[in-house]
XYZ file of C-alpha atoms in Angstrom:
658
model
C -65.059 -47.376 -8.570
C -61.350 -46.325 -9.418
C -59.724 -44.486 -7.028
C -57.773 -42.040 -7.935
C -54.286 -41.299 -5.888
C -53.225 -37.843 -4.597
C -51.839 -35.686 -6.805
C -50.962 -33.534 -3.565
C -49.182 -36.415 -1.355
C -47.291 -37.696 -5.415
C -45.195 -34.430 -6.099
C -44.349 -34.438 -2.457
C -42.352 -37.382 -2.934
C -41.380 -36.874 -6.701
C -40.069 -34.123 -4.473
C -38.139 -35.471 -1.728
C -36.472 -37.761 -4.092
C -35.099 -35.047 -6.443
C -33.962 -32.911 -3.805
C -31.957 -36.133 -2.262
C -30.342 -37.342 -5.500
C -29.094 -33.904 -6.035
C -27.335 -34.063 -3.033
C -25.877 -37.017 -4.026
C -24.945 -35.564 -7.356
C -23.478 -32.651 -5.490
C -21.311 -34.838 -2.833
C -20.155 -37.130 -6.047
C -19.141 -33.620 -8.129
C -17.402 -32.094 -5.396
C -15.135 -34.675 -3.850
C -14.146 -35.266 -7.953
C -14.371 -31.106 -8.999
C -11.045 -30.520 -7.259
C -8.727 -33.831 -9.566
C -10.906 -33.684 -12.887
C -10.318 -29.410 -12.690
C -6.453 -29.650 -11.999
C -4.336 -30.008 -15.076
C -3.085 -33.567 -15.805
C 0.794 -32.677 -15.084
C -0.126 -31.720 -11.767
C -2.469 -34.138 -10.959
C 0.879 -36.765 -11.831
C 3.358 -34.724 -9.829
C 0.631 -34.665 -7.103
C 0.412 -38.073 -7.242
C 4.557 -38.072 -6.591
C 4.965 -35.381 -4.258
C 1.793 -37.098 -1.853
C 4.286 -41.235 -1.974
C 7.369 -39.269 -1.903
C 8.398 -35.569 -1.176
C 5.829 -34.780 1.747
C 6.970 -37.446 3.948
C 10.407 -36.368 3.649
C 10.405 -32.820 3.462
C 7.330 -33.484 7.106
C 10.855 -36.172 9.205
C 12.793 -32.303 7.735
C 10.677 -29.810 9.901
C 10.535 -32.122 12.635
C 13.837 -32.718 13.439
C 14.976 -29.605 12.943
C 12.436 -28.235 14.342
C 13.034 -30.614 17.609
C 16.185 -29.473 17.688
C 15.806 -26.248 18.135
C 13.672 -26.406 20.673
C 16.567 -28.127 22.598
C 19.177 -25.982 20.987
C 17.350 -22.684 22.650
C 17.122 -24.063 25.520
C 21.065 -25.162 25.835
C 21.074 -21.831 25.132
C 19.043 -20.055 27.200
C 20.794 -21.669 29.802
C 24.023 -20.236 28.689
C 22.909 -17.179 28.319
C 21.503 -16.868 31.802
C 24.841 -18.331 33.553
C 27.134 -15.879 31.778
C 24.551 -13.358 32.970
C 24.898 -14.468 36.588
C 28.463 -14.419 36.241
C 28.283 -10.960 35.492
C 25.870 -9.853 38.756
C 28.529 -12.461 40.931
C 31.002 -9.311 39.677
C 29.316 -6.684 40.302
C 27.909 -7.455 43.544
C 31.300 -9.310 44.552
C 32.581 -5.201 43.869
C 29.862 -3.334 45.724
C 30.610 -5.494 48.733
C 34.622 -4.512 48.734
C 33.252 -0.602 48.300
C 30.480 -1.514 51.025
C 33.132 -3.271 53.410
C 35.399 0.400 52.742
C 32.605 1.845 53.915
C 32.711 0.294 57.014
C 36.563 0.635 57.873
C 36.934 4.027 56.740
C 33.949 4.526 59.719
C 36.275 2.698 62.362
C 39.108 5.181 62.168
C 39.388 7.076 65.337
C 39.841 10.640 63.645
C 37.017 9.617 60.952
C 34.811 9.186 63.366
C 35.325 12.119 65.694
C 34.813 14.266 62.036
C 32.186 13.221 61.826
C 30.593 13.845 65.608
C 31.664 17.224 64.205
C 35.408 18.505 65.776
C 37.180 20.128 62.498
C 41.231 21.488 63.195
C 40.913 25.219 62.908
C 43.785 25.850 60.470
C 43.680 24.866 57.468
C 46.375 23.808 54.841
C 44.871 24.463 51.752
C 47.587 22.303 49.921
C 46.568 19.215 52.065
C 42.650 19.248 51.516
C 39.297 20.742 51.775
C 37.292 21.239 54.341
C 35.071 24.031 54.905
C 34.514 26.274 58.050
C 37.624 26.664 58.644
C 38.411 27.513 62.632
C 35.163 25.968 63.472
C 36.755 23.182 65.389
C 40.146 21.896 67.260
C 41.324 18.852 65.496
C 44.721 19.082 64.986
C 45.882 19.498 61.553
C 47.478 16.463 62.006
C 44.964 14.160 62.607
C 43.114 15.957 59.011
C 46.414 14.310 56.516
C 45.869 11.329 58.501
C 42.234 11.233 57.540
C 43.653 12.153 54.137
C 46.029 9.212 54.040
C 43.782 7.193 55.203
C 41.565 7.852 51.775
C 44.551 8.569 49.718
C 45.998 4.459 50.629
C 42.030 3.457 49.376
C 42.085 4.957 46.278
C 45.492 3.658 45.876
C 44.717 0.545 46.924
C 41.609 0.230 44.542
C 42.337 2.690 41.680
C 38.710 1.840 40.282
C 37.701 4.181 42.957
C 37.163 7.892 41.469
C 37.332 9.522 44.652
C 35.816 9.421 48.111
C 34.439 12.197 50.283
C 33.503 12.942 54.316
C 30.074 14.903 55.029
C 29.074 15.527 57.999
C 25.811 16.918 59.691
C 27.208 20.748 59.590
C 28.521 20.156 56.037
C 31.913 19.929 56.694
C 33.376 17.673 54.331
C 37.426 15.475 53.662
C 38.471 14.807 50.503
C 41.405 14.139 48.156
C 39.715 14.518 44.787
C 36.355 15.622 45.649
C 35.507 19.070 45.901
C 32.281 21.216 45.348
C 30.863 23.496 42.458
C 29.369 25.831 44.566
C 29.030 27.154 48.980
C 25.626 25.397 48.500
C 25.527 23.265 52.095
C 25.883 19.275 51.355
C 23.479 18.753 53.426
C 20.863 19.239 50.923
C 21.823 17.271 47.860
C 20.095 14.892 46.396
C 22.516 12.438 47.212
C 23.060 13.149 50.348
C 19.396 13.370 51.719
C 18.967 10.176 49.948
C 22.048 8.353 52.420
C 20.961 9.404 55.347
C 17.053 8.061 54.495
C 18.558 4.357 55.014
C 20.413 4.998 58.426
C 23.505 2.836 57.976
C 22.513 1.240 55.096
C 24.244 0.475 52.193
C 22.641 2.633 49.034
C 23.820 1.972 45.464
C 23.185 5.516 43.851
C 23.636 5.134 40.449
C 24.727 7.950 38.351
C 24.941 11.656 39.645
C 22.697 13.736 38.128
C 22.966 17.394 38.684
C 24.594 17.178 42.121
C 26.861 19.969 43.376
C 30.051 18.067 43.919
C 32.360 16.628 41.144
C 35.998 15.744 40.367
C 40.213 17.081 39.778
C 39.974 14.826 36.743
C 36.670 16.586 36.128
C 34.031 12.663 34.710
C 31.307 13.157 33.568
C 28.469 12.120 34.909
C 28.159 8.708 32.488
C 31.698 7.637 33.149
C 31.153 6.867 37.129
C 28.280 5.262 39.276
C 28.483 6.354 43.364
C 27.677 4.591 46.297
C 27.019 5.869 49.681
C 26.224 5.348 53.539
C 25.113 7.191 56.814
C 26.995 7.010 59.043
C 24.632 6.951 62.526
C 24.748 7.499 65.869
C 24.732 4.307 68.005
C 23.447 5.368 71.335
C 20.131 8.319 69.558
C 20.683 6.447 66.318
C 20.363 9.649 64.434
C 22.768 10.553 61.379
C 26.136 11.890 61.736
C 26.853 12.080 58.064
C 27.740 10.552 54.603
C 30.688 8.439 52.722
C 30.107 9.058 49.023
C 32.165 6.318 46.668
C 32.173 7.218 42.715
C 32.783 4.138 40.976
C 35.265 4.399 37.315
C 32.572 2.831 34.772
C 34.508 1.131 33.084
C 34.911 -1.476 36.832
C 31.388 -2.249 35.888
C 32.174 -2.993 32.565
C 34.406 -4.711 33.037
C 32.630 -7.606 34.082
C 30.431 -7.506 30.598
C 32.217 -6.398 28.136
C 33.870 -9.288 27.292
C 30.412 -11.296 27.028
C 29.354 -11.923 23.801
C 26.093 -13.067 21.941
C 25.559 -14.285 19.200
C 26.674 -11.864 16.344
C 25.870 -8.534 17.111
C 24.014 -9.225 21.084
C 25.901 -7.552 24.660
C 24.749 -7.040 27.509
C 24.655 -4.002 29.751
C 23.320 -2.883 33.237
C 20.277 -1.326 33.962
C 19.046 0.427 36.839
C 15.260 0.140 38.594
C 13.713 2.023 36.428
C 15.809 0.985 33.094
C 18.313 3.148 32.637
C 21.389 2.529 31.392
C 24.220 1.864 33.980
C 26.633 0.133 31.607
C 26.201 0.295 27.839
C 28.045 -0.695 24.757
C 28.824 2.094 22.538
C 26.587 1.710 19.741
C 23.750 -0.490 21.788
C 20.748 -2.285 20.029
C 18.829 0.361 22.387
C 19.321 3.177 24.454
C 16.855 2.657 28.104
C 14.425 -0.038 28.900
C 11.693 1.150 30.194
C 10.827 -0.335 34.034
C 7.886 -1.729 33.087
C 8.710 -4.314 30.111
C 10.061 -6.632 32.664
C 7.273 -8.936 33.161
C 9.609 -10.165 37.094
C 11.340 -8.849 39.396
C 14.417 -11.657 39.805
C 14.500 -13.092 36.398
C 13.311 -14.068 32.486
C 13.026 -13.520 29.396
C 10.637 -10.973 26.873
C 10.646 -10.238 23.487
C 10.149 -6.073 22.331
C 9.427 -4.548 19.537
C 12.124 -1.813 18.871
C 13.636 0.923 16.121
C 16.363 -1.205 15.792
C 13.614 -5.015 15.251
C 12.406 -7.258 17.158
C 14.847 -7.707 20.342
C 14.812 -11.104 22.252
C 16.106 -9.826 26.477
C 17.377 -12.301 29.512
C 17.722 -10.634 32.641
C 18.443 -11.269 35.831
C 18.413 -8.612 39.051
C 20.861 -7.923 41.983
C 19.367 -8.180 45.089
C 22.097 -6.201 47.075
C 22.452 -2.805 44.259
C 19.521 -3.732 43.296
C 20.575 -3.242 39.113
C 19.202 -6.180 36.825
C 22.152 -7.528 33.771
C 20.064 -8.114 30.820
C 21.718 -9.780 27.545
C 20.628 -7.773 24.657
C 20.244 -9.456 20.894
C 18.334 -9.811 17.491
C 15.947 -12.771 17.307
C 16.823 -12.488 13.978
C 19.975 -14.173 15.363
C 20.038 -17.529 14.547
C 22.464 -20.064 16.626
C 25.465 -21.406 15.622
C 24.509 -24.785 16.250
C 20.948 -24.497 14.910
C 21.627 -22.392 11.451
C 24.050 -25.687 10.566
C 21.758 -28.492 11.409
C 19.263 -26.514 9.815
C 21.329 -26.579 6.716
C 21.982 -30.282 6.934
C 17.214 -30.648 7.690
C 17.472 -28.288 4.098
C 19.446 -29.928 2.487
C 18.477 -33.639 2.647
C 14.671 -31.582 1.362
C 16.069 -30.444 -1.047
C 17.739 -32.685 -2.730
C 15.028 -35.412 -2.131
C 12.472 -32.424 -3.860
C 14.943 -31.947 -6.901
C 14.842 -35.109 -6.970
C 11.809 -35.613 -7.222
C 10.353 -33.271 -8.805
C 12.930 -33.540 -12.179
C 11.301 -37.288 -11.959
C 7.319 -36.180 -12.300
C 8.418 -33.138 -14.314
C 10.169 -35.714 -17.234
C 7.096 -38.310 -16.950
C 4.048 -36.102 -16.829
C 5.861 -34.563 -19.649
C 6.018 -37.323 -22.109
C 2.697 -37.931 -21.276
C 1.035 -34.651 -21.197
C 2.946 -32.135 -23.143
C 0.892 -33.796 -26.238
C -2.450 -32.429 -24.211
C -0.337 -29.392 -24.003
C 0.530 -28.202 -27.231
C -2.530 -29.102 -28.006
C -4.483 -26.702 -26.234
C -1.836 -24.027 -26.988
C -2.411 -23.949 -29.799
C -6.488 -23.816 -29.834
C -5.956 -21.084 -27.189
C -4.148 -19.783 -30.020
C -6.945 -19.772 -32.444
C -9.849 -18.379 -29.693
C -7.557 -15.604 -29.928
C -7.980 -15.234 -34.036
C -5.175 -16.607 -34.958
C -5.924 -19.209 -37.130
C -2.422 -20.184 -38.418
C -2.677 -24.723 -38.451
C -0.079 -25.909 -35.510
C 2.737 -27.871 -36.237
C 2.282 -31.718 -35.633
C 4.967 -34.643 -35.567
C 4.144 -38.492 -37.578
C 2.894 -39.177 -34.392
C -0.486 -41.863 -35.408
C -1.845 -42.173 -31.723
C -4.911 -39.822 -31.031
C -2.841 -37.220 -29.793
C -1.217 -37.041 -33.783
C -5.169 -38.154 -35.378
C -7.105 -35.032 -32.453
C -4.570 -32.215 -33.654
C -4.842 -33.382 -37.897
C -8.159 -33.137 -37.596
C -7.735 -29.363 -36.066
C -6.245 -28.174 -38.595
C -8.439 -28.974 -41.536
C -10.880 -27.713 -39.385
C -8.861 -24.515 -38.983
C -8.145 -24.506 -41.928
C -12.489 -24.605 -43.450
C -12.701 -21.472 -40.900
C -10.504 -18.988 -42.505
C -11.813 -19.933 -45.922
C -15.867 -19.437 -44.247
C -14.057 -15.760 -43.103
C -12.393 -15.075 -46.170
C -15.344 -15.833 -48.227
C -18.284 -14.372 -46.088
C -15.806 -11.148 -46.000
C -15.295 -10.922 -49.898
C -19.301 -10.898 -49.340
C -19.573 -8.153 -46.668
C -16.951 -5.762 -48.912
C -18.905 -7.114 -52.330
C -22.273 -6.041 -50.218
C -20.769 -2.302 -49.461
C -19.499 -1.237 -52.464
C -23.013 -2.521 -53.930
C -24.543 -0.121 -51.773
C -22.233 2.703 -52.306
C -23.096 2.607 -55.889
C -26.600 2.722 -55.509
C -25.857 5.767 -53.138
C -23.589 7.814 -55.408
C -26.077 6.907 -58.632
C -28.966 8.266 -56.815
C -27.384 11.347 -54.448
C -24.476 12.282 -56.924
C -22.623 15.098 -54.356
C -21.008 16.675 -56.830
C -23.994 17.317 -59.482
C -25.843 18.158 -56.057
C -23.263 20.609 -55.170
C -22.377 21.886 -58.991
C -26.232 22.512 -58.923
C -26.487 24.366 -56.355
C -23.137 26.518 -56.333
C -26.043 27.607 -59.696
C -28.612 28.173 -58.745
C -26.777 30.427 -55.553
C -25.282 32.705 -58.219
C -27.850 33.014 -59.877
C -30.191 34.400 -57.248
C -27.388 36.610 -56.284
C -27.228 37.482 -60.219
C -31.054 39.332 -60.066
C -30.791 40.061 -56.820
C -32.859 37.687 -54.251
C -30.598 37.829 -51.808
C -32.457 35.962 -49.204
C -32.905 33.140 -52.141
C -28.818 33.733 -52.089
C -28.114 32.505 -49.016
C -30.783 29.703 -48.074
C -28.975 28.097 -50.669
C -25.905 28.838 -49.793
C -26.665 27.250 -46.650
C -28.359 24.325 -47.585
C -24.863 23.435 -50.024
C -23.315 24.328 -46.908
C -25.544 22.048 -44.865
C -25.324 18.859 -48.027
C -21.349 19.283 -48.292
C -19.951 18.843 -44.847
C -22.531 15.895 -44.190
C -20.871 14.277 -46.545
C -17.560 15.113 -45.324
C -15.904 12.333 -47.681
C -17.540 9.661 -45.624
C -15.555 10.646 -42.996
C -16.750 10.294 -39.561
C -14.876 13.091 -37.233
C -14.932 16.785 -38.489
C -13.167 19.003 -36.712
C -15.623 21.060 -34.215
C -15.924 24.382 -36.321
C -17.308 22.706 -39.393
C -19.905 20.596 -36.981
C -20.878 25.032 -35.905
C -20.591 25.816 -39.657
C -23.485 22.865 -40.934
C -25.744 23.739 -36.795
C -24.603 27.711 -37.951
C -26.318 26.829 -41.705
C -29.326 24.931 -40.460
C -30.573 27.003 -37.966
C -30.160 29.929 -41.086
C -32.114 28.003 -42.887
C -35.011 27.360 -40.113
C -34.719 31.315 -38.939
C -35.789 31.937 -42.454
C -38.853 30.154 -41.788
C -40.028 31.327 -38.762
C -38.657 34.711 -38.960
C -38.760 36.648 -35.686
C -40.243 33.265 -33.828
C -36.828 31.518 -33.425
C -33.494 33.990 -32.359
C -30.415 31.676 -32.095
C -26.405 32.682 -30.216
C -23.295 29.827 -30.788
C -20.880 30.482 -27.938
C -17.923 28.283 -28.684
C -14.463 29.453 -27.353
C -12.347 29.864 -30.395
C -9.360 28.012 -29.142
C -11.790 25.093 -28.300
C -13.282 25.009 -32.007
C -10.294 22.654 -33.624
C -11.189 19.840 -31.480
C -12.650 17.062 -33.634
C -15.475 15.189 -33.171
C -17.824 12.823 -34.276
C -20.212 14.968 -37.222
C -23.842 15.631 -37.103
C -23.822 15.527 -33.352
C -25.960 18.902 -32.433
C -28.605 19.074 -36.048
C -31.159 16.518 -34.471
C -30.430 18.368 -31.107
C -31.336 22.174 -32.260
C -34.103 19.533 -34.685
C -35.377 18.134 -31.403
C -35.206 21.684 -29.299
C -37.575 23.967 -32.827
C -40.014 21.972 -32.728
C -40.719 20.188 -29.440
C -39.662 23.460 -27.917
C -39.752 26.759 -29.124
C -42.890 26.315 -31.779
C -44.530 25.248 -28.291
C -44.086 28.275 -26.663
C -46.144 31.564 -27.603
C -43.634 34.053 -28.809
C -40.415 33.923 -30.449
C -38.145 31.991 -28.534
C -34.437 31.123 -28.299
C -31.810 28.855 -28.453
C -28.174 28.678 -27.017
C -25.008 26.939 -28.535
C -22.667 26.172 -26.513
C -18.875 24.331 -25.561
C -16.641 24.499 -23.009
C -14.171 21.488 -21.133
C -14.854 20.215 -18.377
C -12.864 17.281 -16.707
C -10.763 15.795 -19.498
C -14.071 16.460 -21.125
C -16.079 18.094 -24.358
C -19.760 19.491 -23.593
C -21.302 20.277 -25.951
C -25.084 22.136 -24.583
C -28.209 23.060 -26.907
C -30.757 25.014 -24.389
C -34.049 26.475 -25.581
C -36.401 28.766 -23.652
C -39.242 26.746 -24.618
C -41.922 24.714 -23.047
C -40.276 22.270 -21.515
C -41.029 18.731 -20.133
C -43.418 17.898 -17.627
C -41.892 15.091 -14.565
C -42.887 12.391 -16.059
C -42.135 13.201 -20.022
C -38.593 13.886 -18.846
C -38.105 10.712 -16.051
C -39.510 9.268 -19.048
C -37.070 10.500 -22.043
C -34.669 9.666 -18.485
C -35.274 5.740 -18.465
C -35.436 5.921 -22.807
C -31.221 7.555 -22.833
C -30.580 5.209 -19.988
C -31.578 1.216 -21.822
C -29.157 -0.762 -23.672
C -28.594 -0.583 -27.455
C -29.790 -3.860 -27.829
C -32.856 -3.301 -25.836
C -33.532 -0.026 -27.591
C -35.161 -1.931 -30.650
C -37.198 -4.039 -28.861
C -39.185 -1.222 -26.843
C -42.554 0.616 -28.468
C -42.064 2.667 -31.392
C -44.259 5.043 -29.670
C -42.382 5.714 -26.889
C -38.913 6.198 -28.920
C -41.101 8.010 -32.476
C -40.791 11.774 -31.331
C -37.682 10.968 -29.539
C -35.304 9.032 -32.011
C -33.480 12.057 -33.163
C -32.062 11.845 -29.998
C -31.556 8.699 -29.745
C -29.708 8.259 -32.810
C -27.274 10.900 -30.594
C -27.322 8.416 -28.033
C -26.284 5.211 -29.925
C -23.467 7.097 -31.682
C -21.816 8.006 -28.391
C -21.555 5.263 -26.637
C -20.977 2.825 -29.533
C -18.281 5.062 -31.147
C -17.076 5.994 -27.496
C -18.699 3.675 -24.364
C -21.601 4.048 -22.087
C -19.501 7.279 -19.678
C -20.041 9.172 -22.666
C -23.644 10.441 -23.612
C -26.654 12.738 -23.418
C -27.091 13.952 -19.849
C -30.950 16.137 -20.229
C -32.801 18.365 -17.910
C -35.649 20.252 -19.123
C -38.890 22.057 -16.337
C -42.246 22.561 -18.097
C -43.156 26.138 -18.567
C -39.248 26.994 -18.948
C -37.196 25.276 -21.144
C -34.871 22.239 -21.376
C -31.009 21.965 -22.095
C -29.769 19.008 -23.389
C -25.232 18.465 -23.160
C -23.240 15.962 -25.253
C -20.974 14.439 -23.262
C -17.264 14.485 -25.477
C -14.114 12.579 -25.473
C -11.066 15.094 -25.464
C -9.880 14.686 -28.847
C -7.498 17.477 -30.092
C -5.945 14.893 -32.790
C -8.165 12.906 -35.526
C -8.314 9.232 -34.765
C -7.130 6.491 -36.175
C -9.836 5.013 -37.784
C -9.236 0.306 -38.102
C -8.322 -0.526 -41.918
C -11.636 -2.205 -43.121
C -13.339 1.815 -42.135
C -10.247 3.799 -43.317
C -10.235 1.488 -45.991
C -14.027 2.729 -46.723
C -13.641 6.164 -46.768
C -10.166 6.611 -49.217
C -13.112 4.794 -51.841
C -15.820 7.258 -50.312
C -13.450 9.672 -51.481
C -12.174 8.825 -54.196
C -15.883 7.997 -55.954
C -16.467 11.847 -54.722
């Protein structure tokens, strides 16, 4: 007894072995794929780059990155030191103003004014004081107060003005006065200073306050500070001392500090509003939410001027921030110099490496590239032989063989073209012998005039229509004719059919005059009108109407043939739509039974697609019992299209023969 092996297990084992072999081959192929597909010159260059240039480039990048990081840290530290010096200078100025408010408050006459004692008589030339006559301070005391204030403004020229305001709203100042009679105790700066009893307060730049100076400084030209004077026993605020500081004294500390080419230092308050900024700043104000830390730090932000780097330090005394601003695109001079040397070194190495690699690879790969270029030229149809040197190696032998192959191909193409031309000439002569167009025209014309002479007008009209039908159908061998000629052709055809069917067939031609000079592919309408007659009008009871229309839509010419005949069923319409969508190369394999009744329409579809492409053709709509509408989508041609040389030659030969 012979035991047969299990076929199923045997097949599974073979399948597993085949899969394993295929995977192994695939892995090996992938490893070699990238190198095998690369041109030979690039393979040689790649090897040289890997062993010479790549290490040099990597070393240059590493040195550049390391030096850049070190220099950036040093520059950042140096910049923060400069900002700190500016911040200390501002704090010193504010501390001097704070000490000045203490000295002013300790003056006995000023202390008496803060308690509400005002002189009984006021000389307008000596000073400014409100509510005259309501206090008992002598005129000499008022003069002494003004002299004291004058001494401070003389000793510190950066002070724009000093004003003393007591709790009753009275004020004393050499330089400042209110714009209106509104009480000064209602001012925002007075309330803000009163909210911090005895504490020195930096008010910042004034906004819409009632006080002004004789010099009439603008609000953005001064910075205001204030301190409230309190009663030691009760702690009640007795008045406020406010000092206006000229902004130029603040800018002196930051004006001479430059960061790179276009960087600068600016001073902002706690809300990010600019206290000082240069004439053409990169950013006007810095939002407070941009600052990630309270005391100091660094951050970048996108602005209208590009990406900016901000380094800042806050003052615990004033609450202001001193901010260094400069574009990130600006490199430090030292970093640029080092980068220049590194890039120069890498460039020289790469230049030498590429030059040597190009020379070495060219000497090997140039003959192969030349042969490849000749092959590509031959692919485009240029079969001219290539020029080769007197090389006796394998490349030279291959090039000579390639040239001989091109010569043989040209000979075969010339022979084939000659045979095709002889074949077309033979077909044309055969057609001319059978049809004899001139003889046919003359014969039909003779019958036409004989019928008219005998009074047979219907026979004359029908023969004349048949003559025009043949004449336009041949069109001297031309493939494109004016729409006017196509309408004349279809009109002759319908005239003949109307003579046959009499009252059962009616037709209308609705084509605007301006469209009749357009050119179109000839004999497109006749097959469609014939289908409308035999499959539409004949299938209905009573007379039928065929309408032929034309219009231009979206840069295309639309030709419509519509009948009110029997129409198509849903199944037949779907079948016809599918046949119209079948590619031309697949249409021959379609069943003859499916295409027999629609040969004319499919022929028109094939001619349109062969001439203009798949975007043009026939669109079909129909309803059973209501009629059918066939639309030809044709390109808009206002001039006779230029034909290929071979087709133009054939047309000229046809016209000569006719």
